[in-house]
XYZ file of N, CA, C and O in Angstrom:
388
model
N 20.229 39.425 -0.138
C 20.723 40.119 0.937
C 21.486 40.920 -0.044
O 22.574 40.887 -1.377
N 21.058 42.805 0.464
C 21.363 44.033 -0.330
C 22.730 44.332 -0.509
O 23.303 44.478 1.103
N 23.991 43.992 -0.915
C 25.202 45.094 -0.817
C 25.217 46.231 -0.381
O 24.530 46.508 -1.163
N 25.780 47.145 0.418
C 26.431 48.498 0.765
C 27.357 49.258 -0.820
O 27.663 47.446 -1.350
N 27.096 49.857 -0.589
C 28.158 51.010 -1.829
C 29.556 49.978 -1.588
O 29.779 50.014 -0.613
N 29.947 50.357 -2.511
C 31.585 49.783 -2.979
C 32.003 51.336 -2.521
O 32.362 51.785 -2.017
N 33.567 50.113 -1.149
C 34.241 51.298 -0.736
C 35.158 51.995 -1.520
O 35.886 50.750 -2.941
N 35.375 52.534 -1.112
C 36.511 53.718 -2.373
C 37.228 54.668 -1.761
O 37.102 54.940 -0.916
N 38.337 55.183 -3.124
C 39.254 56.307 -1.820
C 38.712 57.543 -2.422
O 39.581 58.054 -1.293
N 37.227 57.661 -2.728
C 37.149 58.906 -2.825
C 36.120 59.843 -2.224
O 35.528 58.052 -1.726
N 35.680 60.766 -1.846
C 34.343 60.849 -1.029
C 33.475 60.965 -1.306
O 33.366 61.036 -2.935
N 32.612 60.195 -1.008
C 31.254 60.470 -1.187
C 30.285 61.199 -1.224
O 28.969 60.632 -1.212
N 30.662 62.113 -0.343
C 29.764 62.714 -0.062
C 30.413 64.048 0.785
O 31.283 64.231 1.705
N 28.982 65.369 0.294
C 30.139 66.517 1.432
C 29.611 66.686 2.285
O 29.402 65.239 3.561
N 31.270 67.219 2.966
C 30.839 66.694 5.138
C 31.388 67.847 5.473
O 31.438 67.868 6.506
N 31.181 69.216 4.976
C 31.098 69.978 5.881
C 32.647 70.817 6.477
O 33.588 69.593 6.001
N 32.833 71.697 7.195
C 34.129 71.814 8.743
C 33.513 70.627 9.614
O 33.211 70.147 9.658
N 35.485 70.173 9.460
C 35.546 69.058 10.419
C 35.676 69.976 11.572
O 36.472 70.338 12.014
N 35.068 69.456 13.077
C 35.854 70.540 14.048
C 35.914 69.145 15.111
O 35.525 68.107 14.794
N 36.666 69.457 16.195
C 37.165 67.866 16.754
C 36.555 68.690 18.053
O 37.203 69.912 18.175
N 36.380 67.692 19.375
C 36.260 68.180 20.376
C 37.690 68.176 21.356
O 38.649 67.744 20.808
N 38.094 69.008 22.059
C 38.929 68.817 23.005
C 39.802 67.778 23.034
O 40.774 67.544 23.435
N 38.268 66.957 23.625
C 38.745 65.809 25.143
C 39.338 65.160 23.427
O 40.376 63.991 23.733
N 38.840 64.586 22.110
C 39.298 63.811 21.403
C 40.465 63.818 20.270
O 41.855 63.376 20.543
N 41.259 65.759 20.558
C 42.235 66.159 20.377
C 42.962 66.163 21.554
O 44.876 65.712 20.920
N 43.200 65.475 23.307
C 44.170 65.602 23.892
C 44.320 63.837 23.507
O 45.692 63.060 23.691
N 42.863 62.532 23.453
C 43.029 61.877 23.192
C 43.826 60.642 22.146
O 44.426 59.885 22.270
N 43.597 61.222 20.932
C 43.315 60.546 19.952
C 44.890 61.074 18.733
O 44.313 63.038 18.349
N 45.453 61.043 18.417
C 46.722 61.325 17.607
C 46.259 62.340 16.405
O 44.985 61.173 16.082
N 46.891 63.349 15.688
C 46.761 63.983 14.336
C 46.483 62.738 13.267
O 45.339 62.863 12.357
N 47.486 61.618 13.587
C 47.480 61.111 12.504
C 46.268 59.719 12.328
O 46.132 59.744 11.129
N 45.848 59.542 13.279
C 44.469 58.658 13.669
C 43.393 59.471 12.659
O 42.274 59.206 12.487
N 43.459 60.567 13.457
C 42.105 61.278 12.815
C 42.213 61.416 11.522
O 40.788 60.883 11.446
N 43.286 61.976 11.061
C 43.134 61.917 9.631
C 42.883 60.666 9.040
O 42.026 60.901 7.738
N 43.236 59.807 9.462
C 43.387 58.071 8.964
C 41.475 57.724 9.300
O 41.054 57.327 8.484
N 41.013 58.083 9.993
C 39.717 57.728 10.602
C 38.598 58.986 9.217
O 38.142 58.044 9.148
N 38.875 60.212 9.273
C 37.665 61.306 8.453
C 38.576 60.569 7.298
O 37.330 60.593 6.188
N 39.098 59.927 6.325
C 39.464 59.109 5.579
C 38.980 57.664 5.247
O 37.833 58.156 4.035
N 38.538 57.129 6.266
C 37.443 56.510 5.746
C 36.269 56.668 5.979
O 35.205 55.917 5.177
N 36.321 57.491 6.933
C 34.528 57.227 6.967
C 34.130 58.745 5.948
O 33.139 57.926 4.957
N 34.861 59.531 5.259
C 34.499 60.034 3.445
C 33.946 59.229 2.488
O 33.530 58.535 1.380
N 34.871 57.962 2.993
C 34.817 57.259 1.711
C 33.571 56.032 1.849
O 33.796 54.669 0.800
N 33.647 56.077 2.661
C 31.920 54.778 2.949
C 32.658 53.219 3.899
O 31.687 52.176 4.222
N 34.155 53.419 4.364
C 33.983 52.870 5.701
C 34.083 53.151 6.717
O 34.653 54.079 8.003
N 32.529 53.253 7.010
C 32.150 52.863 8.948
C 32.794 52.723 10.053
O 32.640 52.738 11.457
N 33.737 51.755 9.802
C 34.819 51.474 11.161
C 33.817 50.112 12.021
O 34.277 49.643 10.809
N 34.065 50.512 13.444
C 33.403 49.025 14.243
C 31.841 49.341 14.049
O 31.610 49.005 15.244
N 31.564 50.369 13.219
C 29.317 50.275 13.921
C 29.292 49.433 14.104
O 29.409 48.467 13.259
N 28.529 48.723 14.412
C 27.074 47.713 14.302
C 26.851 47.849 13.017
O 26.276 48.358 12.806
N 26.440 46.681 12.542
C 25.738 46.350 11.233
C 24.600 47.392 11.146
O 24.527 48.048 9.447
N 23.995 47.010 12.228
C 22.260 48.006 11.521
C 22.754 49.616 11.762
O 22.519 50.439 10.587
N 23.969 50.193 11.745
C 24.479 51.830 11.881
C 24.546 51.242 10.499
O 25.030 52.676 10.075
N 25.807 50.973 10.298
C 26.245 50.686 8.719
C 25.270 50.400 7.640
O 24.947 51.010 7.262
N 24.459 49.923 7.711
C 23.309 50.021 6.956
C 22.479 51.219 7.372
O 21.912 51.625 5.419
N 22.424 52.021 7.897
C 21.852 53.224 8.569
C 22.653 54.266 7.767
O 22.219 54.807 6.803
N 23.712 53.831 8.259
C 24.728 54.452 6.986
C 24.322 54.788 5.128
O 24.113 55.671 4.449
N 24.713 53.616 4.463
C 24.742 53.172 3.043
C 23.471 53.573 2.670
O 23.393 54.462 2.094
N 22.090 53.741 3.534
C 20.806 54.557 3.057
C 20.806 55.838 3.646
O 20.417 56.445 2.496
N 21.998 56.439 4.248
C 21.812 57.747 4.573
C 22.494 58.402 3.044
O 22.831 59.491 2.822
N 23.123 57.635 2.560
C 24.153 58.189 1.507
C 23.206 58.546 0.070
O 23.428 59.321 -0.571
N 22.236 57.812 0.407
C 20.884 58.059 -0.283
C 19.982 58.877 -0.016
O 19.465 60.019 -0.362
N 19.672 58.511 0.768
C 18.406 59.449 1.603
C 18.865 60.978 2.118
O 17.502 61.391 2.986
N 20.437 61.112 1.965
C 20.922 62.192 3.265
C 20.469 62.826 4.767
O 20.115 63.376 5.033
N 20.414 61.384 4.992
C 20.582 61.315 6.634
C 21.623 61.734 7.224
O 23.308 61.148 6.774
N 21.785 61.915 8.919
C 23.069 61.595 9.793
C 23.701 60.522 9.637
O 23.733 59.248 8.936
N 25.692 60.837 9.493
C 26.048 59.642 8.624
C 27.146 59.413 10.096
O 27.857 60.175 11.224
N 27.187 58.646 11.200
C 27.700 57.507 12.095
C 28.785 56.471 12.511
O 28.630 55.524 11.462
N 29.961 57.280 12.737
C 31.154 56.040 12.336
C 31.294 56.250 13.233
O 31.888 56.844 14.440
N 32.464 54.954 13.566
C 33.043 54.619 15.409
C 34.766 53.844 14.964
O 34.569 52.258 14.296
N 35.577 53.662 15.386
C 36.362 53.886 15.423
C 37.562 54.146 16.333
O 37.401 54.522 17.700
N 38.762 52.956 16.030
C 39.517 52.757 18.230
C 41.018 53.507 17.377
O 41.468 52.569 16.155
N 41.734 53.840 18.324
C 42.806 54.551 18.151
C 44.119 52.656 18.293
O 43.646 52.333 18.973
N 44.850 52.984 18.576
C 46.016 51.784 18.917
C 46.002 51.229 20.073
O 46.607 50.293 20.353
N 45.869 52.407 20.947
C 45.716 52.277 21.875
C 44.078 51.289 22.782
O 44.055 51.137 23.537
N 43.038 51.379 21.141
C 42.211 51.103 21.637
C 41.173 51.798 21.992
O 39.455 52.344 22.476
N 41.708 53.330 22.227
C 40.297 54.546 23.163
C 39.125 54.599 21.282
O 39.522 54.680 20.097
N 38.407 53.953 21.420
C 37.334 54.914 20.273
C 36.333 55.931 20.977
O 37.115 56.798 21.417
N 36.180 55.971 19.623
C 35.974 57.274 19.400
C 35.014 57.354 17.824
O 34.883 56.213 16.926
N 34.164 58.294 17.354
C 33.492 58.117 16.820
C 33.495 59.802 16.046
O 34.133 60.747 16.404
N 33.156 59.825 14.736
C 33.120 60.420 13.165
C 31.739 61.014 13.013
O 31.068 59.663 12.749
N 30.231 61.598 13.082
C 29.285 62.236 13.093
C 29.247 63.513 12.021
O 29.861 64.622 12.102
N 28.333 63.273 11.180
C 28.595 64.438 10.488
C 26.631 64.427 9.669
O 25.978 63.937 9.828
N 26.856 65.194 9.295
C 24.961 65.442 9.845
C 24.499 65.311 9.241
O 24.760 65.461 7.989
N 23.549 65.432 9.212
C 22.215 65.564 7.944
C 22.375 66.105 6.761
O 22.423 65.528 5.201
N 22.631 67.531 6.774
C 22.558 68.601 6.022
C 24.034 68.633 5.248
O 23.862 69.356 4.435
N 24.810 67.347 5.669
C 26.391 67.990 5.548
C 27.126 68.984 5.860
O 27.985 69.743 5.733
N 26.236 69.935 7.012
C 26.688 71.042 7.381
C 28.339 70.359 7.986
O 28.675 72.142 8.091
N 28.693 69.390 8.634
C 29.083 70.038 9.506
C 30.058 68.417 10.098
O 29.305 67.811 9.520
N 30.881 67.712 10.470
C 31.738 66.535 10.412
C 32.531 67.131 12.082
O 33.050 67.214 11.740
N 32.106 66.426 13.274
C 32.661 66.211 14.519
C 33.338 64.900 14.747
O 32.993 63.983 14.328
N 34.458 64.570 14.942
C 35.083 63.732 15.678
C 35.075 63.627 17.210
O 34.998 64.778 18.040
N 34.368 63.019 18.003
C 34.600 63.185 19.240
C 35.149 62.083 19.861
O 34.364 60.832 19.348
N 34.955 62.131 21.462
C 34.701 60.864 22.377
C 33.161 60.586 22.277
O 32.497 61.349 23.077
N 33.073 59.173 23.127
C 31.470 58.862 23.038
C 31.047 59.472 24.019
O 29.994 59.681 24.242
N 32.233 59.874 25.178
C 31.759 60.974 26.885
C 31.813 62.329 26.365
O 30.709 62.923 26.779
N 31.843 62.291 25.161
C 31.498 64.069 24.568
C 30.026 64.652 23.836
O 29.737 65.056 24.136
N 29.313 63.220 23.511
C 28.069 63.154 23.515
C 26.992 64.259 23.826
O 26.569 62.970 25.583
């Protein structure tokens, strides 16, 4: 079994401007968004399934899209997506996709 990259406090990739959907700004606190962004940028993919986590680990090497799943304290699911070209990172609710 190949282990993924070591999770770290430092940012593992460039992320471009950070954008949030209006729905996520209404539903998720800014503190929880910031915490999730820190996790995403350091390689903690949150609650995404094992296949997506493995794809993210590969994306750190081959430069494809990064996708993380998080839940706030109330159980609301939200996503963070960093584009393959690292030109932008978007925080959104699944229904915004």
